[in-house]
Tab-separated table of C-alpha atoms in Angstrom:
chain	number	residue	atom	x	y	z
A	867	MET	CA	1.628	-92.843	54.485
A	868	ASN	CA	4.120	-96.133	53.671
A	869	LEU	CA	0.764	-98.424	53.151
A	870	THR	CA	-0.277	-95.791	50.954
A	871	TYR	CA	2.573	-95.271	48.965
A	872	TYR	CA	2.601	-99.313	48.857
A	873	LEU	CA	-0.545	-100.363	47.594
A	874	ALA	CA	-0.041	-97.139	45.158
A	875	LYS	CA	3.512	-98.645	43.924
A	876	ARG	CA	1.736	-102.240	43.396
A	877	ASN	CA	-1.963	-100.948	41.094
A	878	LEU	CA	0.755	-99.027	39.147
A	879	LEU	CA	2.377	-102.154	38.722
A	880	PHE	CA	-0.361	-103.982	37.637
A	881	LEU	CA	-1.451	-101.695	35.557
A	882	PHE	CA	1.413	-102.298	33.837
A	883	ALA	CA	2.213	-105.374	33.874
A	884	ALA	CA	-1.214	-106.330	32.804
A	885	THR	CA	-1.754	-104.220	30.178
A	886	ILE	CA	2.127	-105.533	28.556
A	887	PHE	CA	0.327	-108.547	28.992
A	888	LEU	CA	-3.201	-108.627	26.793
A	889	ILE	CA	-1.199	-105.996	24.436
A	890	LEU	CA	0.858	-109.789	24.528
A	891	ILE	CA	-1.702	-111.908	24.539
A	892	THR	CA	-4.481	-110.164	21.465
A	893	GLY	CA	-1.204	-109.807	19.620
A	894	SER	CA	-0.222	-112.757	19.602
A	895	PHE	CA	-2.930	-113.807	18.895
A	896	LEU	CA	-3.748	-111.766	15.622
A	897	LEU	CA	-1.278	-113.029	14.157
A	898	ALA	CA	-1.855	-116.813	15.025
A	899	ALA	CA	-5.058	-116.330	13.306
A	900	TYR	CA	-4.168	-114.014	10.300
A	901	ALA	CA	-1.021	-114.546	9.408
A	902	PRO	CA	0.322	-117.555	6.876
A	903	PRO	CA	1.292	-120.986	8.229
A	904	LEU	CA	4.979	-121.306	7.635
A	905	PHE	CA	5.104	-124.393	5.988
A	906	THR	CA	1.659	-127.777	5.847
A	907	LYS	CA	1.904	-130.641	5.274
A	908	ASP	CA	-0.952	-131.031	3.501
A	909	TYR	CA	-0.489	-129.409	0.785
A	910	VAL	CA	-2.769	-125.925	2.024
A	911	TRP	CA	-1.502	-122.514	1.432
A	912	GLY	CA	-2.759	-119.606	2.505
A	913	LYS	CA	-4.592	-117.919	5.355
A	914	ALA	CA	-4.187	-119.394	8.829
A	915	SER	CA	-7.867	-119.527	9.966
A	916	VAL	CA	-9.179	-119.287	13.379
A	917	THR	CA	-9.867	-122.626	14.994
A	918	PRO	CA	-11.281	-124.089	18.600
A	919	ASP	CA	-8.289	-125.248	19.170
A	920	LYS	CA	-6.910	-121.251	19.103
A	921	TYR	CA	-10.102	-119.912	20.737
A	922	MET	CA	-8.842	-122.405	23.480
A	923	PHE	CA	-5.166	-121.292	23.953
A	924	PHE	CA	-5.499	-117.507	23.844
A	925	GLY	CA	-8.207	-118.463	25.759
A	926	PHE	CA	-6.585	-119.992	28.674
A	927	PHE	CA	-4.399	-116.896	28.615
A	928	TYR	CA	-8.051	-114.486	29.285
A	929	VAL	CA	-9.342	-116.252	31.741
A	930	LEU	CA	-5.726	-115.573	33.118
A	931	PHE	CA	-6.299	-112.106	32.948
A	932	ILE	CA	-9.966	-111.658	33.951
A	933	ILE	CA	-7.974	-114.025	37.324
A	934	SER	CA	-5.336	-111.332	37.632
A	935	VAL	CA	-8.263	-108.027	37.667
A	936	LEU	CA	-10.337	-110.082	40.396
A	937	MET	CA	-6.575	-110.821	42.665
A	938	GLN	CA	-7.548	-106.968	43.148
A	939	LEU	CA	-9.481	-107.542	45.141
A	940	ASN	CA	-8.318	-108.415	48.371
A	941	LEU	CA	-11.531	-110.538	49.454
A	942	ILE	CA	-10.919	-112.829	46.410
A	943	ARG	CA	-7.506	-112.084	46.632
A	944	LYS	CA	-7.408	-113.928	49.770
A	945	GLY	CA	-9.440	-115.933	48.923
A	946	PHE	CA	-6.919	-117.584	46.731
A	947	LEU	CA	-3.664	-117.364	48.420
A	948	TYR	CA	-5.889	-119.320	51.186
A	949	PRO	CA	-3.725	-121.972	52.044
A	950	LEU	CA	-5.071	-125.915	51.587
A	951	TYR	CA	-2.392	-128.395	53.131
A	952	PRO	CA	-4.041	-127.406	56.896
A	953	LEU	CA	-7.243	-129.096	55.112
A	954	TYR	CA	-5.499	-132.453	53.750
A	955	SER	CA	-1.448	-132.201	55.647
A	956	LYS	CA	-2.482	-135.254	58.186
A	957	PHE	CA	-2.635	-137.462	54.787
A	958	VAL	CA	-0.386	-135.375	51.549
A	959	ASP	CA	2.512	-133.501	51.988
A	960	ILE	CA	1.151	-130.983	49.620
A	961	ASP	CA	1.783	-126.660	49.741
A	962	LEU	CA	-0.568	-125.861	47.468
A	963	CYS	CA	-3.733	-122.908	47.535
A	964	ILE	CA	-7.116	-121.909	46.226
A	965	GLY	CA	-5.789	-120.152	43.445
A	966	GLU	CA	-3.017	-122.990	42.316
A	967	VAL	CA	-5.524	-125.787	41.944
A	968	LEU	CA	-8.011	-123.808	40.133
A	969	LEU	CA	-5.326	-122.926	38.333
A	970	ILE	CA	-4.024	-127.133	37.497
A	971	LEU	CA	-7.462	-127.204	36.951
A	972	LEU	CA	-7.317	-125.160	33.928
A	973	TYR	CA	-4.304	-126.254	33.266
A	974	ILE	CA	-6.817	-130.126	32.613
A	975	ALA	CA	-9.785	-128.668	31.441
A	976	LEU	CA	-7.734	-127.368	28.587
A	977	ASN	CA	-5.439	-130.454	27.819
A	978	THR	CA	-8.690	-132.141	27.951
A	979	GLY	CA	-10.129	-129.704	25.011
A	980	PHE	CA	-7.244	-130.100	23.188
A	981	THR	CA	-7.480	-133.657	23.124
A	982	LEU	CA	-10.737	-133.976	22.503
A	983	TYR	CA	-10.909	-131.565	19.376
A	984	TYR	CA	-8.350	-133.519	17.859
A	985	ILE	CA	-9.292	-137.086	17.579
A	986	GLN	CA	-13.165	-135.426	16.821
A	987	LYS	CA	-10.452	-133.440	14.042
A	988	VAL	CA	-8.809	-137.074	13.282
A	989	SER	CA	-11.249	-138.742	13.483
A	990	TYR	CA	-13.287	-137.039	10.950
A	991	ASN	CA	-11.060	-135.122	8.997
A	992	VAL	CA	-7.917	-136.830	7.874
A	993	PRO	CA	-7.081	-136.774	4.941
A	994	ASP	CA	-7.190	-139.579	2.132
A	995	TYR	CA	-3.767	-141.117	1.978
A	996	ASN	CA	-3.519	-141.176	6.351
A	997	ALA	CA	-6.645	-143.848	5.452
A	998	GLY	CA	-4.690	-147.413	5.042
A	999	GLU	CA	-3.130	-146.151	8.508
A	1000	PRO	CA	-3.324	-148.506	11.630
A	1001	PHE	CA	-5.162	-146.904	14.540
A	1002	ALA	CA	-2.352	-145.995	16.246
A	1003	ALA	CA	-0.957	-143.495	13.774
A	1004	HIS	CA	-3.516	-140.926	14.567
A	1005	VAL	CA	-3.286	-142.009	18.127
A	1006	ALA	CA	0.100	-140.152	17.738
A	1007	ARG	CA	-1.577	-137.304	16.096
A	1008	VAL	CA	-3.866	-136.610	18.432
A	1009	PHE	CA	-0.812	-137.011	20.593
A	1010	GLY	CA	0.993	-134.714	18.403
A	1011	HIS	CA	-1.144	-131.482	18.644
A	1012	ILE	CA	-0.648	-132.556	23.042
A	1013	ASN	CA	2.566	-131.532	22.170
A	1014	ASP	CA	2.347	-128.800	21.295
A	1015	LEU	CA	0.068	-127.398	23.469
A	1016	ASN	CA	2.523	-128.474	26.976
A	1017	VAL	CA	5.600	-128.022	24.557
A	1018	SER	CA	3.944	-124.032	24.286
A	1019	LEU	CA	3.217	-123.711	28.288
A	1020	LEU	CA	6.339	-124.682	29.221
A	1021	ILE	CA	8.065	-121.338	28.298
A	1022	LEU	CA	5.482	-119.572	31.094
A	1023	PRO	CA	6.198	-119.589	34.781
A	1024	VAL	CA	10.412	-119.130	33.798
A	1025	THR	CA	9.509	-115.387	33.599
A	1026	ARG	CA	11.653	-113.995	36.766
A	1027	TYR	CA	10.908	-110.440	36.907
A	1028	SER	CA	8.221	-109.012	34.804
A	1029	ILE	CA	3.879	-111.066	33.948
A	1030	TRP	CA	3.404	-113.517	37.298
A	1031	THR	CA	5.139	-111.397	40.465
A	1032	SER	CA	3.695	-108.495	39.262
A	1033	ILE	CA	-0.185	-110.040	37.993
A	1034	PHE	CA	-0.586	-113.243	40.595
A	1035	GLY	CA	1.812	-110.985	43.691
A	1036	ILE	CA	3.334	-115.613	42.819
A	1037	PRO	CA	7.524	-115.008	43.439
A	1038	PHE	CA	9.220	-117.114	40.812
A	1039	GLU	CA	10.331	-119.764	43.037
A	1040	ARG	CA	7.237	-120.357	43.163
A	1041	ILE	CA	6.394	-120.547	40.047
A	1042	ILE	CA	8.639	-122.066	38.577
A	1043	LYS	CA	7.495	-125.534	40.539
A	1044	TYR	CA	4.496	-126.246	37.727
A	1045	HIS	CA	7.669	-125.502	34.735
A	1046	ARG	CA	8.480	-129.235	36.156
A	1047	VAL	CA	5.268	-130.680	35.684
A	1048	VAL	CA	5.041	-129.603	32.300
A	1049	ALA	CA	7.649	-130.261	31.464
A	1050	ARG	CA	7.913	-134.320	33.065
A	1051	VAL	CA	3.060	-133.964	30.560
A	1052	ALA	CA	4.890	-132.501	27.955
A	1053	LEU	CA	8.119	-136.113	27.653
A	1054	LEU	CA	4.920	-138.428	28.408
A	1055	SER	CA	2.986	-137.204	25.673
A	1056	ILE	CA	6.204	-136.259	22.732
A	1057	THR	CA	7.593	-140.303	24.193
A	1058	THR	CA	3.770	-142.017	23.987
A	1059	HIS	CA	3.489	-139.888	20.117
A	1060	LEU	CA	7.596	-140.992	18.149
A	1061	CYS	CA	7.093	-145.106	20.170
A	1062	LEU	CA	3.057	-145.039	18.695
A	1063	TRP	CA	4.548	-143.426	15.515
A	1064	TRP	CA	7.161	-146.321	15.539
A	1065	ALA	CA	5.052	-148.872	16.282
A	1066	SER	CA	2.873	-148.081	13.163
A	1067	TRP	CA	5.745	-148.193	11.072
A	1068	ILE	CA	6.603	-151.239	12.139
A	1069	TYR	CA	3.711	-153.094	11.751
A	1070	MET	CA	3.329	-151.417	8.022
A	1071	GLY	CA	6.657	-152.301	7.737
A	1072	ASN	CA	7.929	-148.942	6.622
A	1073	TRP	CA	10.381	-147.642	10.200
A	1074	VAL	CA	13.108	-147.791	8.365
A	1075	TYR	CA	11.592	-145.960	5.127
A	1076	ASN	CA	10.366	-142.898	6.995
A	1077	VAL	CA	13.399	-143.510	10.065
A	1078	ILE	CA	16.512	-142.920	8.218
A	1079	GLY	CA	15.603	-142.009	4.879
A	1080	SER	CA	14.207	-143.174	1.285
A	1081	SER	CA	16.450	-143.680	-2.168
A	1082	ASP	CA	15.012	-140.724	-4.390
A	1083	GLY	CA	17.544	-138.057	-2.874
A	1084	TYR	CA	15.478	-136.936	0.321
A	1085	VAL	CA	15.472	-137.801	3.848
A	1086	ALA	CA	13.090	-139.146	5.622
A	1087	SER	CA	9.370	-140.602	4.655
A	1088	CYS	CA	9.077	-140.283	0.952
A	1089	GLY	CA	6.941	-141.641	-2.279
A	1090	GLY	CA	3.853	-141.634	-3.634
A	1091	ILE	CA	0.596	-140.225	-2.431
A	1092	THR	CA	-3.244	-140.112	-3.459
A	1093	TYR	CA	-4.902	-136.948	-2.023
A	1094	GLN	CA	-7.334	-135.419	-3.312
A	1095	GLY	CA	-7.629	-137.944	-6.718
A	1096	ASN	CA	-3.605	-136.578	-7.596
A	1097	LEU	CA	-0.896	-138.255	-6.821
A	1098	MET	CA	1.898	-136.043	-5.100
A	1099	THR	CA	4.186	-136.688	-2.677
A	1100	LEU	CA	5.557	-136.050	0.667
A	1101	CYS	CA	7.923	-136.060	1.912
A	1102	ASP	CA	8.522	-135.229	5.988
A	1103	TRP	CA	11.614	-134.381	6.077
A	1104	THR	CA	12.044	-132.768	9.335
A	1105	ILE	CA	11.859	-136.832	10.957
A	1106	PRO	CA	15.517	-138.030	11.828
A	1107	TYR	CA	15.867	-134.124	13.239
A	1108	ILE	CA	12.580	-134.167	15.967
A	1109	GLU	CA	13.864	-137.891	16.881
A	1110	VAL	CA	17.245	-136.526	17.548
A	1111	ALA	CA	15.886	-133.699	19.544
A	1112	PHE	CA	14.114	-135.902	21.236
A	1113	PHE	CA	16.443	-137.696	22.647
A	1114	LEU	CA	18.427	-134.788	23.532
A	1115	ALA	CA	14.913	-133.401	25.204
A	1116	LEU	CA	15.930	-136.866	27.895
A	1117	LEU	CA	19.087	-135.840	27.893
A	1118	GLN	CA	18.056	-132.716	29.665
A	1119	ALA	CA	15.215	-134.259	31.701
A	1120	ILE	CA	18.007	-136.484	33.294
A	1121	LEU	CA	19.919	-133.227	33.709
A	1122	ALA	CA	17.099	-132.657	35.480
A	1123	LEU	CA	16.271	-134.126	38.022
A	1124	ASN	CA	17.651	-132.954	42.019
A	1125	PHE	CA	20.547	-134.741	41.511
A	1126	PHE	CA	21.735	-133.019	38.449
A	1127	ARG	CA	20.498	-129.836	39.695
A	1128	ARG	CA	21.990	-129.649	43.432
A	1129	ASN	CA	25.290	-131.011	42.641
A	1130	LEU	CA	25.946	-130.554	38.998
A	1131	PHE	CA	24.176	-127.564	38.546
A	1132	GLU	CA	26.177	-125.848	35.602
A	1133	VAL	CA	25.778	-128.626	33.925
A	1134	PHE	CA	21.922	-128.521	34.484
A	1135	TYR	CA	21.478	-125.014	33.637
A	1136	TYR	CA	24.079	-124.601	30.684
A	1137	SER	CA	22.568	-127.922	28.695
A	1138	HIS	CA	18.966	-126.017	29.618
A	1139	HIS	CA	20.810	-122.711	27.155
A	1140	LEU	CA	22.260	-125.525	24.699
A	1141	ILE	CA	19.275	-127.698	24.216
A	1142	PHE	CA	15.839	-125.859	24.028
A	1143	PRO	CA	16.870	-123.706	21.509
A	1144	VAL	CA	17.468	-126.069	19.297
A	1145	PHE	CA	14.460	-128.514	20.239
A	1146	PHE	CA	12.445	-124.880	19.740
A	1147	VAL	CA	13.888	-124.570	16.785
A	1148	VAL	CA	13.376	-128.581	15.413
A	1149	ALA	CA	9.586	-128.039	17.232
A	1150	ASN	CA	8.728	-125.428	14.953
A	1151	LEU	CA	10.513	-127.424	11.330
A	1152	HIS	CA	8.742	-130.267	12.373
A	1153	SER	CA	5.512	-128.964	13.280
A	1154	TRP	CA	3.282	-126.707	11.211
A	1155	GLU	CA	0.988	-125.084	13.657
A	1156	LEU	CA	3.494	-124.927	17.344
A	1157	TRP	CA	4.834	-121.316	15.963
A	1158	TYR	CA	2.061	-119.767	16.702
A	1159	TYR	CA	1.045	-121.543	20.541
A	1160	LEU	CA	4.652	-120.549	21.434
A	1161	LEU	CA	3.927	-117.161	20.418
A	1162	PRO	CA	2.644	-116.223	23.794
A	1163	GLY	CA	5.138	-117.762	26.080
A	1164	ALA	CA	7.749	-116.408	23.436
A	1165	ALA	CA	7.067	-112.597	23.678
A	1166	LEU	CA	6.640	-112.893	27.644
A	1167	TYR	CA	10.128	-113.784	27.713
A	1168	VAL	CA	11.383	-111.518	25.952
A	1169	TYR	CA	9.777	-108.776	27.939
A	1170	ASP	CA	10.948	-110.695	30.999
A	1171	LYS	CA	14.688	-110.298	29.305
A	1172	LEU	CA	14.130	-106.539	28.451
A	1173	LEU	CA	13.539	-106.019	32.325
A	1174	LEU	CA	16.999	-107.248	33.083
């Protein structure tokens, strides 16, 4: 009787959590597909479209949903949770199961897909005013989109009470390690993005002009440009602010080291909750596409907090 009650309860929790998950992801996808962008730096206003990056990104969540359904079958569940460490514990001390390896491969595939898509997009669809940029600037643009992806995925593993435990049966203490992994990838990608832009501006001789300010009343990166034959003014006023946000994120990465987490946990914890909201707000201003990448994680996070 107790086993029957337990299985019925588990199935009901899964059904409820999976339904909420599907509603939130589908709602986020529809909003990202049909809502107008917050703003663009290419002077193209209007309705957002369903581009390949959106298919890849939201497809990632639908794959997670399919995996969660399959895991309700005991045989598949046992296969996903089968530990790999006995196979190589003599060589590497890593605690992973088959499902985690598949998730890591899916994450790598998502990053690879984004990279290839934006290499193609930057190579063939760069507007006229970028034609004189050095190669490093084109690579920096690709990394900017990779930043959007990894920053948005940062939120997913930090939901403590709701979706992941109910759907996958994975405790928070185990899944939080992927927050740290993605955070390191995101920090490395953001640092590369920043350094490549700085190198490009130094090469073009306009580092101060782009980073600090200009003489025409705007903050950072303002000047005459030619776009589709028309002289226009491009003012990316967010550059100084995102650079400040980057150094705040770098400070947060330092405070997240084991020494601070174990010896000064309050400093680590409260700095996390103070710095990252600022970073996300400024990052949204800097990247006009980030908001729809953040939608699924933000929706799941809010739902998680409502359960407290």
